[in-house]
PDB file of C-alpha atoms in Angstrom:
ATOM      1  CA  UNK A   1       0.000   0.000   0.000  1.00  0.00           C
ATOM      2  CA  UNK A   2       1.443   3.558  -0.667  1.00  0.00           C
ATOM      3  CA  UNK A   3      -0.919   5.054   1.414  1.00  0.00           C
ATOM      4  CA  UNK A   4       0.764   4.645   4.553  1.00  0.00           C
ATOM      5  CA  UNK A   5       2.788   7.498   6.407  1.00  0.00           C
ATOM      6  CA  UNK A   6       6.401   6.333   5.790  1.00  0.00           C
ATOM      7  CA  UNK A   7       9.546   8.371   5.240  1.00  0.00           C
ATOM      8  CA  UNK A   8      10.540   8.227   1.630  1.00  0.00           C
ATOM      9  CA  UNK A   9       7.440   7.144  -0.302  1.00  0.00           C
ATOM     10  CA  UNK A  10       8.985   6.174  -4.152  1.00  0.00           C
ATOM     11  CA  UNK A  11      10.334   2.950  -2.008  1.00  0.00           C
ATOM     12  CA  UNK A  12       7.111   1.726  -2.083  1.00  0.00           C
ATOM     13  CA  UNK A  13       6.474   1.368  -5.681  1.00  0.00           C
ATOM     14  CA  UNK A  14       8.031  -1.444  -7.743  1.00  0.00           C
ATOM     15  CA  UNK A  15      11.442  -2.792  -6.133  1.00  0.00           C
ATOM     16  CA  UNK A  16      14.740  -1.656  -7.838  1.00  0.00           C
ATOM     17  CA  UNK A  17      13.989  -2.172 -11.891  1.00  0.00           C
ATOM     18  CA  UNK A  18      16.165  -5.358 -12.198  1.00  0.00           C
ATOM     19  CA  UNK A  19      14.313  -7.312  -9.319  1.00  0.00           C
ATOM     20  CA  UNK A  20      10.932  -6.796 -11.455  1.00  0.00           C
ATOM     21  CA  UNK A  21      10.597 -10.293 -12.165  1.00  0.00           C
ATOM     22  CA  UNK A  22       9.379 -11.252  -9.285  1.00  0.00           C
ATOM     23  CA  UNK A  23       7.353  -7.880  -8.799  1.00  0.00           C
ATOM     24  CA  UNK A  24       3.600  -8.013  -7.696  1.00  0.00           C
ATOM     25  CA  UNK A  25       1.418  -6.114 -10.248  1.00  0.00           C
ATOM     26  CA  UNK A  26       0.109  -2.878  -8.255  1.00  0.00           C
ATOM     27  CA  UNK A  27      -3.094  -2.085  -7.253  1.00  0.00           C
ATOM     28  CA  UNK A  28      -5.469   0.981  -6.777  1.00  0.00           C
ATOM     29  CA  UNK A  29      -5.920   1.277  -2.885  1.00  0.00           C
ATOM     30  CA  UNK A  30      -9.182   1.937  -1.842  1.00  0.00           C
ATOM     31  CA  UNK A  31      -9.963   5.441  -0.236  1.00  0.00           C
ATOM     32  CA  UNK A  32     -10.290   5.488   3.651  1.00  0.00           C
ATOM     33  CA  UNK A  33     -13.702   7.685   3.524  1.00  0.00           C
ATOM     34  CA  UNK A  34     -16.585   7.490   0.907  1.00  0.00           C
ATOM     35  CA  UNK A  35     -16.935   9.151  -2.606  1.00  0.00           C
ATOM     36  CA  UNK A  36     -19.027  11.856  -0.866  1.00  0.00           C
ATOM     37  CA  UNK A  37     -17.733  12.542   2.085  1.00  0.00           C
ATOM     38  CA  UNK A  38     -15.477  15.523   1.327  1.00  0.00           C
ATOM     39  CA  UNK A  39     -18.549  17.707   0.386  1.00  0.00           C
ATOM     40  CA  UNK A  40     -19.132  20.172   0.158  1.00  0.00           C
ATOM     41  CA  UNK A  41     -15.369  20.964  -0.597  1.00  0.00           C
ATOM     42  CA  UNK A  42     -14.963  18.477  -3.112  1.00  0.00           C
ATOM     43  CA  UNK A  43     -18.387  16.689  -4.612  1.00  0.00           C
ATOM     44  CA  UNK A  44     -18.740  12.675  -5.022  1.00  0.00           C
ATOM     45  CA  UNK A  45     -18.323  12.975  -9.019  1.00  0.00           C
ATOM     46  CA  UNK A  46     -15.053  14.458  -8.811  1.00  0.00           C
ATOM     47  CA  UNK A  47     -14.043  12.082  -6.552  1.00  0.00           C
ATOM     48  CA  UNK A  48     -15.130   8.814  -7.902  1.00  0.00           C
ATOM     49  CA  UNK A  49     -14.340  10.020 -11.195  1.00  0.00           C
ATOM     50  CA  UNK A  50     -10.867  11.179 -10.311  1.00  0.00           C
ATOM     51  CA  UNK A  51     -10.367   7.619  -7.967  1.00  0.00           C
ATOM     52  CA  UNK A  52     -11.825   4.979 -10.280  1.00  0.00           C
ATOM     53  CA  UNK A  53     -10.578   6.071 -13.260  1.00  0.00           C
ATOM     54  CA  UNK A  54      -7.675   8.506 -13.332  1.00  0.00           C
ATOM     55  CA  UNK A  55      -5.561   7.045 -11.033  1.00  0.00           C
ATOM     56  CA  UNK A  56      -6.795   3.797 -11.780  1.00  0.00           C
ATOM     57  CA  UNK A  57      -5.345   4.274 -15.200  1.00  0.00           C
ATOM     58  CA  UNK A  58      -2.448   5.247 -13.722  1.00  0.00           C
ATOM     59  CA  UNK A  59      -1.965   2.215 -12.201  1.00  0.00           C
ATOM     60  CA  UNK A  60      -3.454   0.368 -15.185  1.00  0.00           C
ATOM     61  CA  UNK A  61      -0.008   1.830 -16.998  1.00  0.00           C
ATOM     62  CA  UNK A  62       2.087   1.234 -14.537  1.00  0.00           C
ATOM     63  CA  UNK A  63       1.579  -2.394 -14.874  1.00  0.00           C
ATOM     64  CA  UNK A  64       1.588  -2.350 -18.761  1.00  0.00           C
ATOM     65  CA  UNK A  65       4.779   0.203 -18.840  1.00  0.00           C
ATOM     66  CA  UNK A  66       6.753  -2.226 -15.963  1.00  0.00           C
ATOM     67  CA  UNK A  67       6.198  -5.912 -17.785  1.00  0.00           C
ATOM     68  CA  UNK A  68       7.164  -3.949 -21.114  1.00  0.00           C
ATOM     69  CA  UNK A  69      10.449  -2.884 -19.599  1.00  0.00           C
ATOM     70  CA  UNK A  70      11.277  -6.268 -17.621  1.00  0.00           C
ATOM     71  CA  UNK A  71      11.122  -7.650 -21.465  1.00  0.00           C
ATOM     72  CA  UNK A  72      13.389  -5.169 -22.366  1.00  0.00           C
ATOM     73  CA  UNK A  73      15.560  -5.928 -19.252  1.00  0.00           C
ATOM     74  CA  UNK A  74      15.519  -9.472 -20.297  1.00  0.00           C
ATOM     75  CA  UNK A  75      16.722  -8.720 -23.644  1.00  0.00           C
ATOM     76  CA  UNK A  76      19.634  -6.591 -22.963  1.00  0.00           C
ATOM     77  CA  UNK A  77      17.732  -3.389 -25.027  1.00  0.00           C
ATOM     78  CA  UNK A  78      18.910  -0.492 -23.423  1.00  0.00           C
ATOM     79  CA  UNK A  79      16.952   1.785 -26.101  1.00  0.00           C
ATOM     80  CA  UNK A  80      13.638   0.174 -25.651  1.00  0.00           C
ATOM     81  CA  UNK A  81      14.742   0.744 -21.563  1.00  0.00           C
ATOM     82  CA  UNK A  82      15.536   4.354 -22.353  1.00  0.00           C
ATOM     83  CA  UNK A  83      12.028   5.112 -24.199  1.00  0.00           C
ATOM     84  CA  UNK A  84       9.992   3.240 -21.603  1.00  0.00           C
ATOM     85  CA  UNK A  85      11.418   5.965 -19.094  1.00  0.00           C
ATOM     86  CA  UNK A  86       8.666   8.634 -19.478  1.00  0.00           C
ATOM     87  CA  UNK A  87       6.219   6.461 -19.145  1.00  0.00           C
ATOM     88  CA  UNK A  88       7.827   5.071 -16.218  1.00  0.00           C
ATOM     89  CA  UNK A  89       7.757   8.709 -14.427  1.00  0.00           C
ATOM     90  CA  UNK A  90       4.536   9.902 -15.670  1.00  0.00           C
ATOM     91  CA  UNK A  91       2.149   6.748 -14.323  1.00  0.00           C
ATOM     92  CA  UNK A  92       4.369   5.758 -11.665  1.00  0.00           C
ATOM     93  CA  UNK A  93       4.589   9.552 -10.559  1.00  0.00           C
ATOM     94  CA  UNK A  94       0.517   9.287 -10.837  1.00  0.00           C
ATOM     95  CA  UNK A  95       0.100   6.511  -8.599  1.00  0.00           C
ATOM     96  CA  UNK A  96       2.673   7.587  -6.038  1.00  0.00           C
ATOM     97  CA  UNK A  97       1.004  11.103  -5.913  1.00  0.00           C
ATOM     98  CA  UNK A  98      -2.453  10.228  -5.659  1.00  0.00           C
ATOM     99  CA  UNK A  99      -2.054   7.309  -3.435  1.00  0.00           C
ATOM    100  CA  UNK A 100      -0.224   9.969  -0.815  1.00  0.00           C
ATOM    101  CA  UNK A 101      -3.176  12.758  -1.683  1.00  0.00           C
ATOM    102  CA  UNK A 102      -6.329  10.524  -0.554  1.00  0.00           C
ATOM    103  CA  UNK A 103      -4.676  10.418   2.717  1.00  0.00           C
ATOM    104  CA  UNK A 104      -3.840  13.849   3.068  1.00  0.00           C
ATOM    105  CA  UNK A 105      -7.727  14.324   2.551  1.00  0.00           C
ATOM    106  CA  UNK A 106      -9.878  13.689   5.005  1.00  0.00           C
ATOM    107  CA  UNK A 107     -13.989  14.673   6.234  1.00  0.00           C
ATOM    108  CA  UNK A 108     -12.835  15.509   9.451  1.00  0.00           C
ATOM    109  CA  UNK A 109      -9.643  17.413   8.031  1.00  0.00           C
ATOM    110  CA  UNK A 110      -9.213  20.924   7.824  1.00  0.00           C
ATOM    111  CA  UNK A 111      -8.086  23.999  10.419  1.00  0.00           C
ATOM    112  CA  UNK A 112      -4.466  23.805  11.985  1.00  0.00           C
ATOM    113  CA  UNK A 113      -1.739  20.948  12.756  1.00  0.00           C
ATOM    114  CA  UNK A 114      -0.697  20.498  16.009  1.00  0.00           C
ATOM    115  CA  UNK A 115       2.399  19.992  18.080  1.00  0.00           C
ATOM    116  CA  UNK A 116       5.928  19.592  15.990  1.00  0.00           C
ATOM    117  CA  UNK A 117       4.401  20.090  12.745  1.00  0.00           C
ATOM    118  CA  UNK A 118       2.633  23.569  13.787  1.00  0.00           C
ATOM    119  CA  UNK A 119       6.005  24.337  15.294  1.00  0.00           C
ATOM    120  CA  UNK A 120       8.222  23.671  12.680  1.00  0.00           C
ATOM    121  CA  UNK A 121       5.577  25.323   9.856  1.00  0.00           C
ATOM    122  CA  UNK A 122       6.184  28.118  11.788  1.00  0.00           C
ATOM    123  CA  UNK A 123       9.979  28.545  12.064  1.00  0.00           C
ATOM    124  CA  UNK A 124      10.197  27.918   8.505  1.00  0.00           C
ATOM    125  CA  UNK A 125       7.521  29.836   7.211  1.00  0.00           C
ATOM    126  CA  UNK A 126       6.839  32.285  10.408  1.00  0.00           C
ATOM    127  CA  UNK A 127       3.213  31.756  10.886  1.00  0.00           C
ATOM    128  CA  UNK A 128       0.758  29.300   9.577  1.00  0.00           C
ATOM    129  CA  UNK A 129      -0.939  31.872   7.572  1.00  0.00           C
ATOM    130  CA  UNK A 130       2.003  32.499   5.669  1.00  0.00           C
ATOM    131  CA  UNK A 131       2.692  28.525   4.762  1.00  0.00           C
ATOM    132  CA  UNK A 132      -0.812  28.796   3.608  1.00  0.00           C
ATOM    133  CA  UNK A 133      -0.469  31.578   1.075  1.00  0.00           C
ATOM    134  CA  UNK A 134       3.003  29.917   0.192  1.00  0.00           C
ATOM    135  CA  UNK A 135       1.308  26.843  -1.176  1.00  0.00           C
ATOM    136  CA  UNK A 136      -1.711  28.622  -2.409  1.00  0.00           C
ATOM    137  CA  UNK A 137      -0.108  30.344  -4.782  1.00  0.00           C
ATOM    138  CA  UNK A 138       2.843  27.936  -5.705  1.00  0.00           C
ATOM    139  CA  UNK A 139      -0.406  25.309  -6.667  1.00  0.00           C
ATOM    140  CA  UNK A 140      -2.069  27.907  -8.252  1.00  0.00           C
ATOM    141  CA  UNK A 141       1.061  28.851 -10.311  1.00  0.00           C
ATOM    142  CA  UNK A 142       1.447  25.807 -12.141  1.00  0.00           C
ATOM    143  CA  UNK A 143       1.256  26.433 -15.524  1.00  0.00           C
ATOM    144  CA  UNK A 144      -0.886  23.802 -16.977  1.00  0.00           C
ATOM    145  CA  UNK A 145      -1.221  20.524 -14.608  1.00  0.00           C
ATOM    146  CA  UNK A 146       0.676  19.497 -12.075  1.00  0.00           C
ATOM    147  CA  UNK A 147       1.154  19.360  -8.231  1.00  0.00           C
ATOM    148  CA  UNK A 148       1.655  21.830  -5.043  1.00  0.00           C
ATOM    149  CA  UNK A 149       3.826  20.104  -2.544  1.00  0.00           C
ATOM    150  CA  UNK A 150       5.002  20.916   0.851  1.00  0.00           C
ATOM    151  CA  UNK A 151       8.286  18.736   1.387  1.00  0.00           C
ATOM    152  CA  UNK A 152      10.643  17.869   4.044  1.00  0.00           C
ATOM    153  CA  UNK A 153      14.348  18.552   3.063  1.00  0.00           C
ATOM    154  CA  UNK A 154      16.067  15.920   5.352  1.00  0.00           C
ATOM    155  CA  UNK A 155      19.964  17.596   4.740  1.00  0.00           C
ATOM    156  CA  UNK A 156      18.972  20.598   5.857  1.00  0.00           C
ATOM    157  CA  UNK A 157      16.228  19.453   8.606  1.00  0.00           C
ATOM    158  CA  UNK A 158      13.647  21.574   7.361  1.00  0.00           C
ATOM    159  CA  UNK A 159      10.288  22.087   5.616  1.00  0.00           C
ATOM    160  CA  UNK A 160       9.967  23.420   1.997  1.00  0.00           C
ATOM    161  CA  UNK A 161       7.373  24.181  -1.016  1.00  0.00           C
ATOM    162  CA  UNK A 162       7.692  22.999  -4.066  1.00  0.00           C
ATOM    163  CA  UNK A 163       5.551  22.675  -7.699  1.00  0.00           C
ATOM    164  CA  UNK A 164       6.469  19.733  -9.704  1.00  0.00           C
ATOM    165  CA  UNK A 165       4.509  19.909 -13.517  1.00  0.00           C
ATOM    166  CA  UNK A 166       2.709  16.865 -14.681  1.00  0.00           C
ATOM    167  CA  UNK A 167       2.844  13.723 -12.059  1.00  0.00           C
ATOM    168  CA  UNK A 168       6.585  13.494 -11.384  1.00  0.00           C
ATOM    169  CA  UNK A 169       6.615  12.595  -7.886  1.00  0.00           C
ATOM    170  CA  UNK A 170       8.540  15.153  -5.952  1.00  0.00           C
ATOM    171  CA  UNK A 171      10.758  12.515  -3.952  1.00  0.00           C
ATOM    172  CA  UNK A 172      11.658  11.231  -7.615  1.00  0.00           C
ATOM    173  CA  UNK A 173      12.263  14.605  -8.880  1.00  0.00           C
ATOM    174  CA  UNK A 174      13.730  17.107  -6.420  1.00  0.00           C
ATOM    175  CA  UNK A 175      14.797  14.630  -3.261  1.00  0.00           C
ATOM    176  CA  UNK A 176      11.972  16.406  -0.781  1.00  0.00           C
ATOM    177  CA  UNK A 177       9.883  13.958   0.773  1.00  0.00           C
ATOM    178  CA  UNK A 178       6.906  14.538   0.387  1.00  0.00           C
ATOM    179  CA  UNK A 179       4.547  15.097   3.563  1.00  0.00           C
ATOM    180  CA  UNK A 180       1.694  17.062   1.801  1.00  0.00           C
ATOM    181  CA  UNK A 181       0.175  17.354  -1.853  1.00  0.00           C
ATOM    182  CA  UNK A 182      -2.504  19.502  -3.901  1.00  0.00           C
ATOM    183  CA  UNK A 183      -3.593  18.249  -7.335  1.00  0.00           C
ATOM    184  CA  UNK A 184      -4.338  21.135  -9.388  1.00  0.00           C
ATOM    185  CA  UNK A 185      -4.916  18.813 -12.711  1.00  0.00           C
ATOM    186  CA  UNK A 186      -8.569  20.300 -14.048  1.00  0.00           C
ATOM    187  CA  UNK A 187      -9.821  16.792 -13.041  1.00  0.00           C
ATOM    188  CA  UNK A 188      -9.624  17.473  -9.722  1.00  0.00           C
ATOM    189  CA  UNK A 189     -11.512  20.101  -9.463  1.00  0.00           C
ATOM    190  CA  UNK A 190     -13.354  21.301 -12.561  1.00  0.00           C
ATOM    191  CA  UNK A 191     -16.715  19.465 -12.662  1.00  0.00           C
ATOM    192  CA  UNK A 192     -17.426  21.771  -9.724  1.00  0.00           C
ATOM    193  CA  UNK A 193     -14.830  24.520  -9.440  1.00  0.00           C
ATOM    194  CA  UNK A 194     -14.587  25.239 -13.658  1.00  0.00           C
ATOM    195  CA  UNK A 195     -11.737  27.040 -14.668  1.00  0.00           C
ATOM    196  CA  UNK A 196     -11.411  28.589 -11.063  1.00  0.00           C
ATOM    197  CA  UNK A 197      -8.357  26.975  -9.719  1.00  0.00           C
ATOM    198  CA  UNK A 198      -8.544  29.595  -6.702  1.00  0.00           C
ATOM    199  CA  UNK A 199     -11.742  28.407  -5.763  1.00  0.00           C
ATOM    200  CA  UNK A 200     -10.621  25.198  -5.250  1.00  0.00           C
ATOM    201  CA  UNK A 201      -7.597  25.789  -3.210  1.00  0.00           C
ATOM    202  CA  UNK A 202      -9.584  27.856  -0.540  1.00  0.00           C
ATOM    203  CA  UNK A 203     -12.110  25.402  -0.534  1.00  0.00           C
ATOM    204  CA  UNK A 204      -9.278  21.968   0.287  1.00  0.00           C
ATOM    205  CA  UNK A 205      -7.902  23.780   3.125  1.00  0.00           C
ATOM    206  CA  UNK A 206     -11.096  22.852   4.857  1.00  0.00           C
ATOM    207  CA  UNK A 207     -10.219  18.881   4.336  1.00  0.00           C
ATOM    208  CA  UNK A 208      -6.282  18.485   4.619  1.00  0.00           C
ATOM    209  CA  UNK A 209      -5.924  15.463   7.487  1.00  0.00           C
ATOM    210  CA  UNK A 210      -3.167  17.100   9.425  1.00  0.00           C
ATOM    211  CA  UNK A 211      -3.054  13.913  11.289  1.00  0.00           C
ATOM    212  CA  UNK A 212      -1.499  12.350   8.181  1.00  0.00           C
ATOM    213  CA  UNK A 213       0.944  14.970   7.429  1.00  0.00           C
ATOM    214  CA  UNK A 214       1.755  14.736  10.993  1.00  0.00           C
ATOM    215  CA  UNK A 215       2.336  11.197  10.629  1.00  0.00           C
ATOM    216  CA  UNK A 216       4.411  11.656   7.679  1.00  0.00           C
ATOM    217  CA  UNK A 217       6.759  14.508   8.787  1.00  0.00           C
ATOM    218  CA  UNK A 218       7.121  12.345  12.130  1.00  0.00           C
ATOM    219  CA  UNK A 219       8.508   9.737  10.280  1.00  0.00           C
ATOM    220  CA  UNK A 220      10.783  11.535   8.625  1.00  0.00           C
ATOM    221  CA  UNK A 221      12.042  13.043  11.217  1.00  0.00           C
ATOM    222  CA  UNK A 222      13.286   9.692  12.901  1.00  0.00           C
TER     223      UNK A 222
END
């Protein structure tokens, strides 16, 4: 599952690419809470629609992408390995992503973390208010689709935000470890929020599970 709060969530994908014949196939996890349980924030259409079949095609070309490179692995063609690479990032990113941003969602989410967290949002960002902006508008700056993150940077002991385009998974693509994510792809929001990508991000500030994050930035930590 690569919903769980661990340190260092790309691990849980597919094993290192040479060990992938003896892989397991992934698998979309189920969602913790039901289809319509984040309204009126985000409404049961998006969500099923954006669960059971986005990021289950995600996962769908995962599967398809990995078996084509372990034949490529087995016969020694390095170009067809090469090609397969995008692929590789762009559904692997999708299922990492999404499988860490249903648990960073949550009916009972929204207001302030607590304890470390709180604490160590504000010595890096000096007040909670001010992370929030941060993120607001580095989600709302992606050009096109693509993610908000905030990230632990474990060298430097500290909390950062980032934007990554597309679905490449932040761990994957900048080293942060990722603790919290915003999808600002139009499918995550557009059935109820149009165009409006502001709209949105006020309105999933009011469902963020800080008890996940939590979990995720203690873990880090260790």
């Amino acid at each position: 599952m690569l919903s769980r709060a661990v340190c260092g969530t790309g691990r849980q994908l597919a094993p290192a690419l040479g060990y992938l014949g003896s892989r397991q196939k992934h698998s979309l996890p189920d969602l913790p809470y039901d289809y319509g349980a984040l309204e009126p924030h985000i409404n049961a259409e998006i969500m099923q629609l954006h669960h059971s079949k986005h990021h289950a095609a995600y996962v769908n070309n995962l599967n398809v992408t990995e078996e084509k490179y372990q034949e490529a692995l087995a016969k020694g063609d390095v170009t067809a390995q090469i090609a397969l690479q995008p692929a590789l990032k762009f559904n692997g990113g999708g299922h990492i992503n999404h499988s860490i941003f249903w648990t960073n969602l949550s009916p009972n989410g929204g207001g302030e973390p607590k304890g470390e967290l709180l604490e160590a949002i504000k010595r890096d960002f000096g007040s909670f208010e001010k992370f929030k902006e941060k993120l607001t508008a580095a989600s709302v700056g992606v050009q096109g689709s693509g993610w908000g993150w905030l990230g632990f940077n474990k060298e430097r002991g500290q909390l950062q935000i980032a934007a990554c385009p597309n679905q490449d998974p932040l761990q994957g693509t900048t080293g942060l470890i990722p603790l919290l994510g915003i999808d600002v792809w139009e499918h995550a929001y557009y059935l109820q929020y149009k165009n409006v990508r502001p709209d949105y991000l006020k309105a999933i500030w009011n469902v963020i599970n800080w008890e996940n994050v939590t979990e995720r930035y203690m873990a880090c930590k260790k």
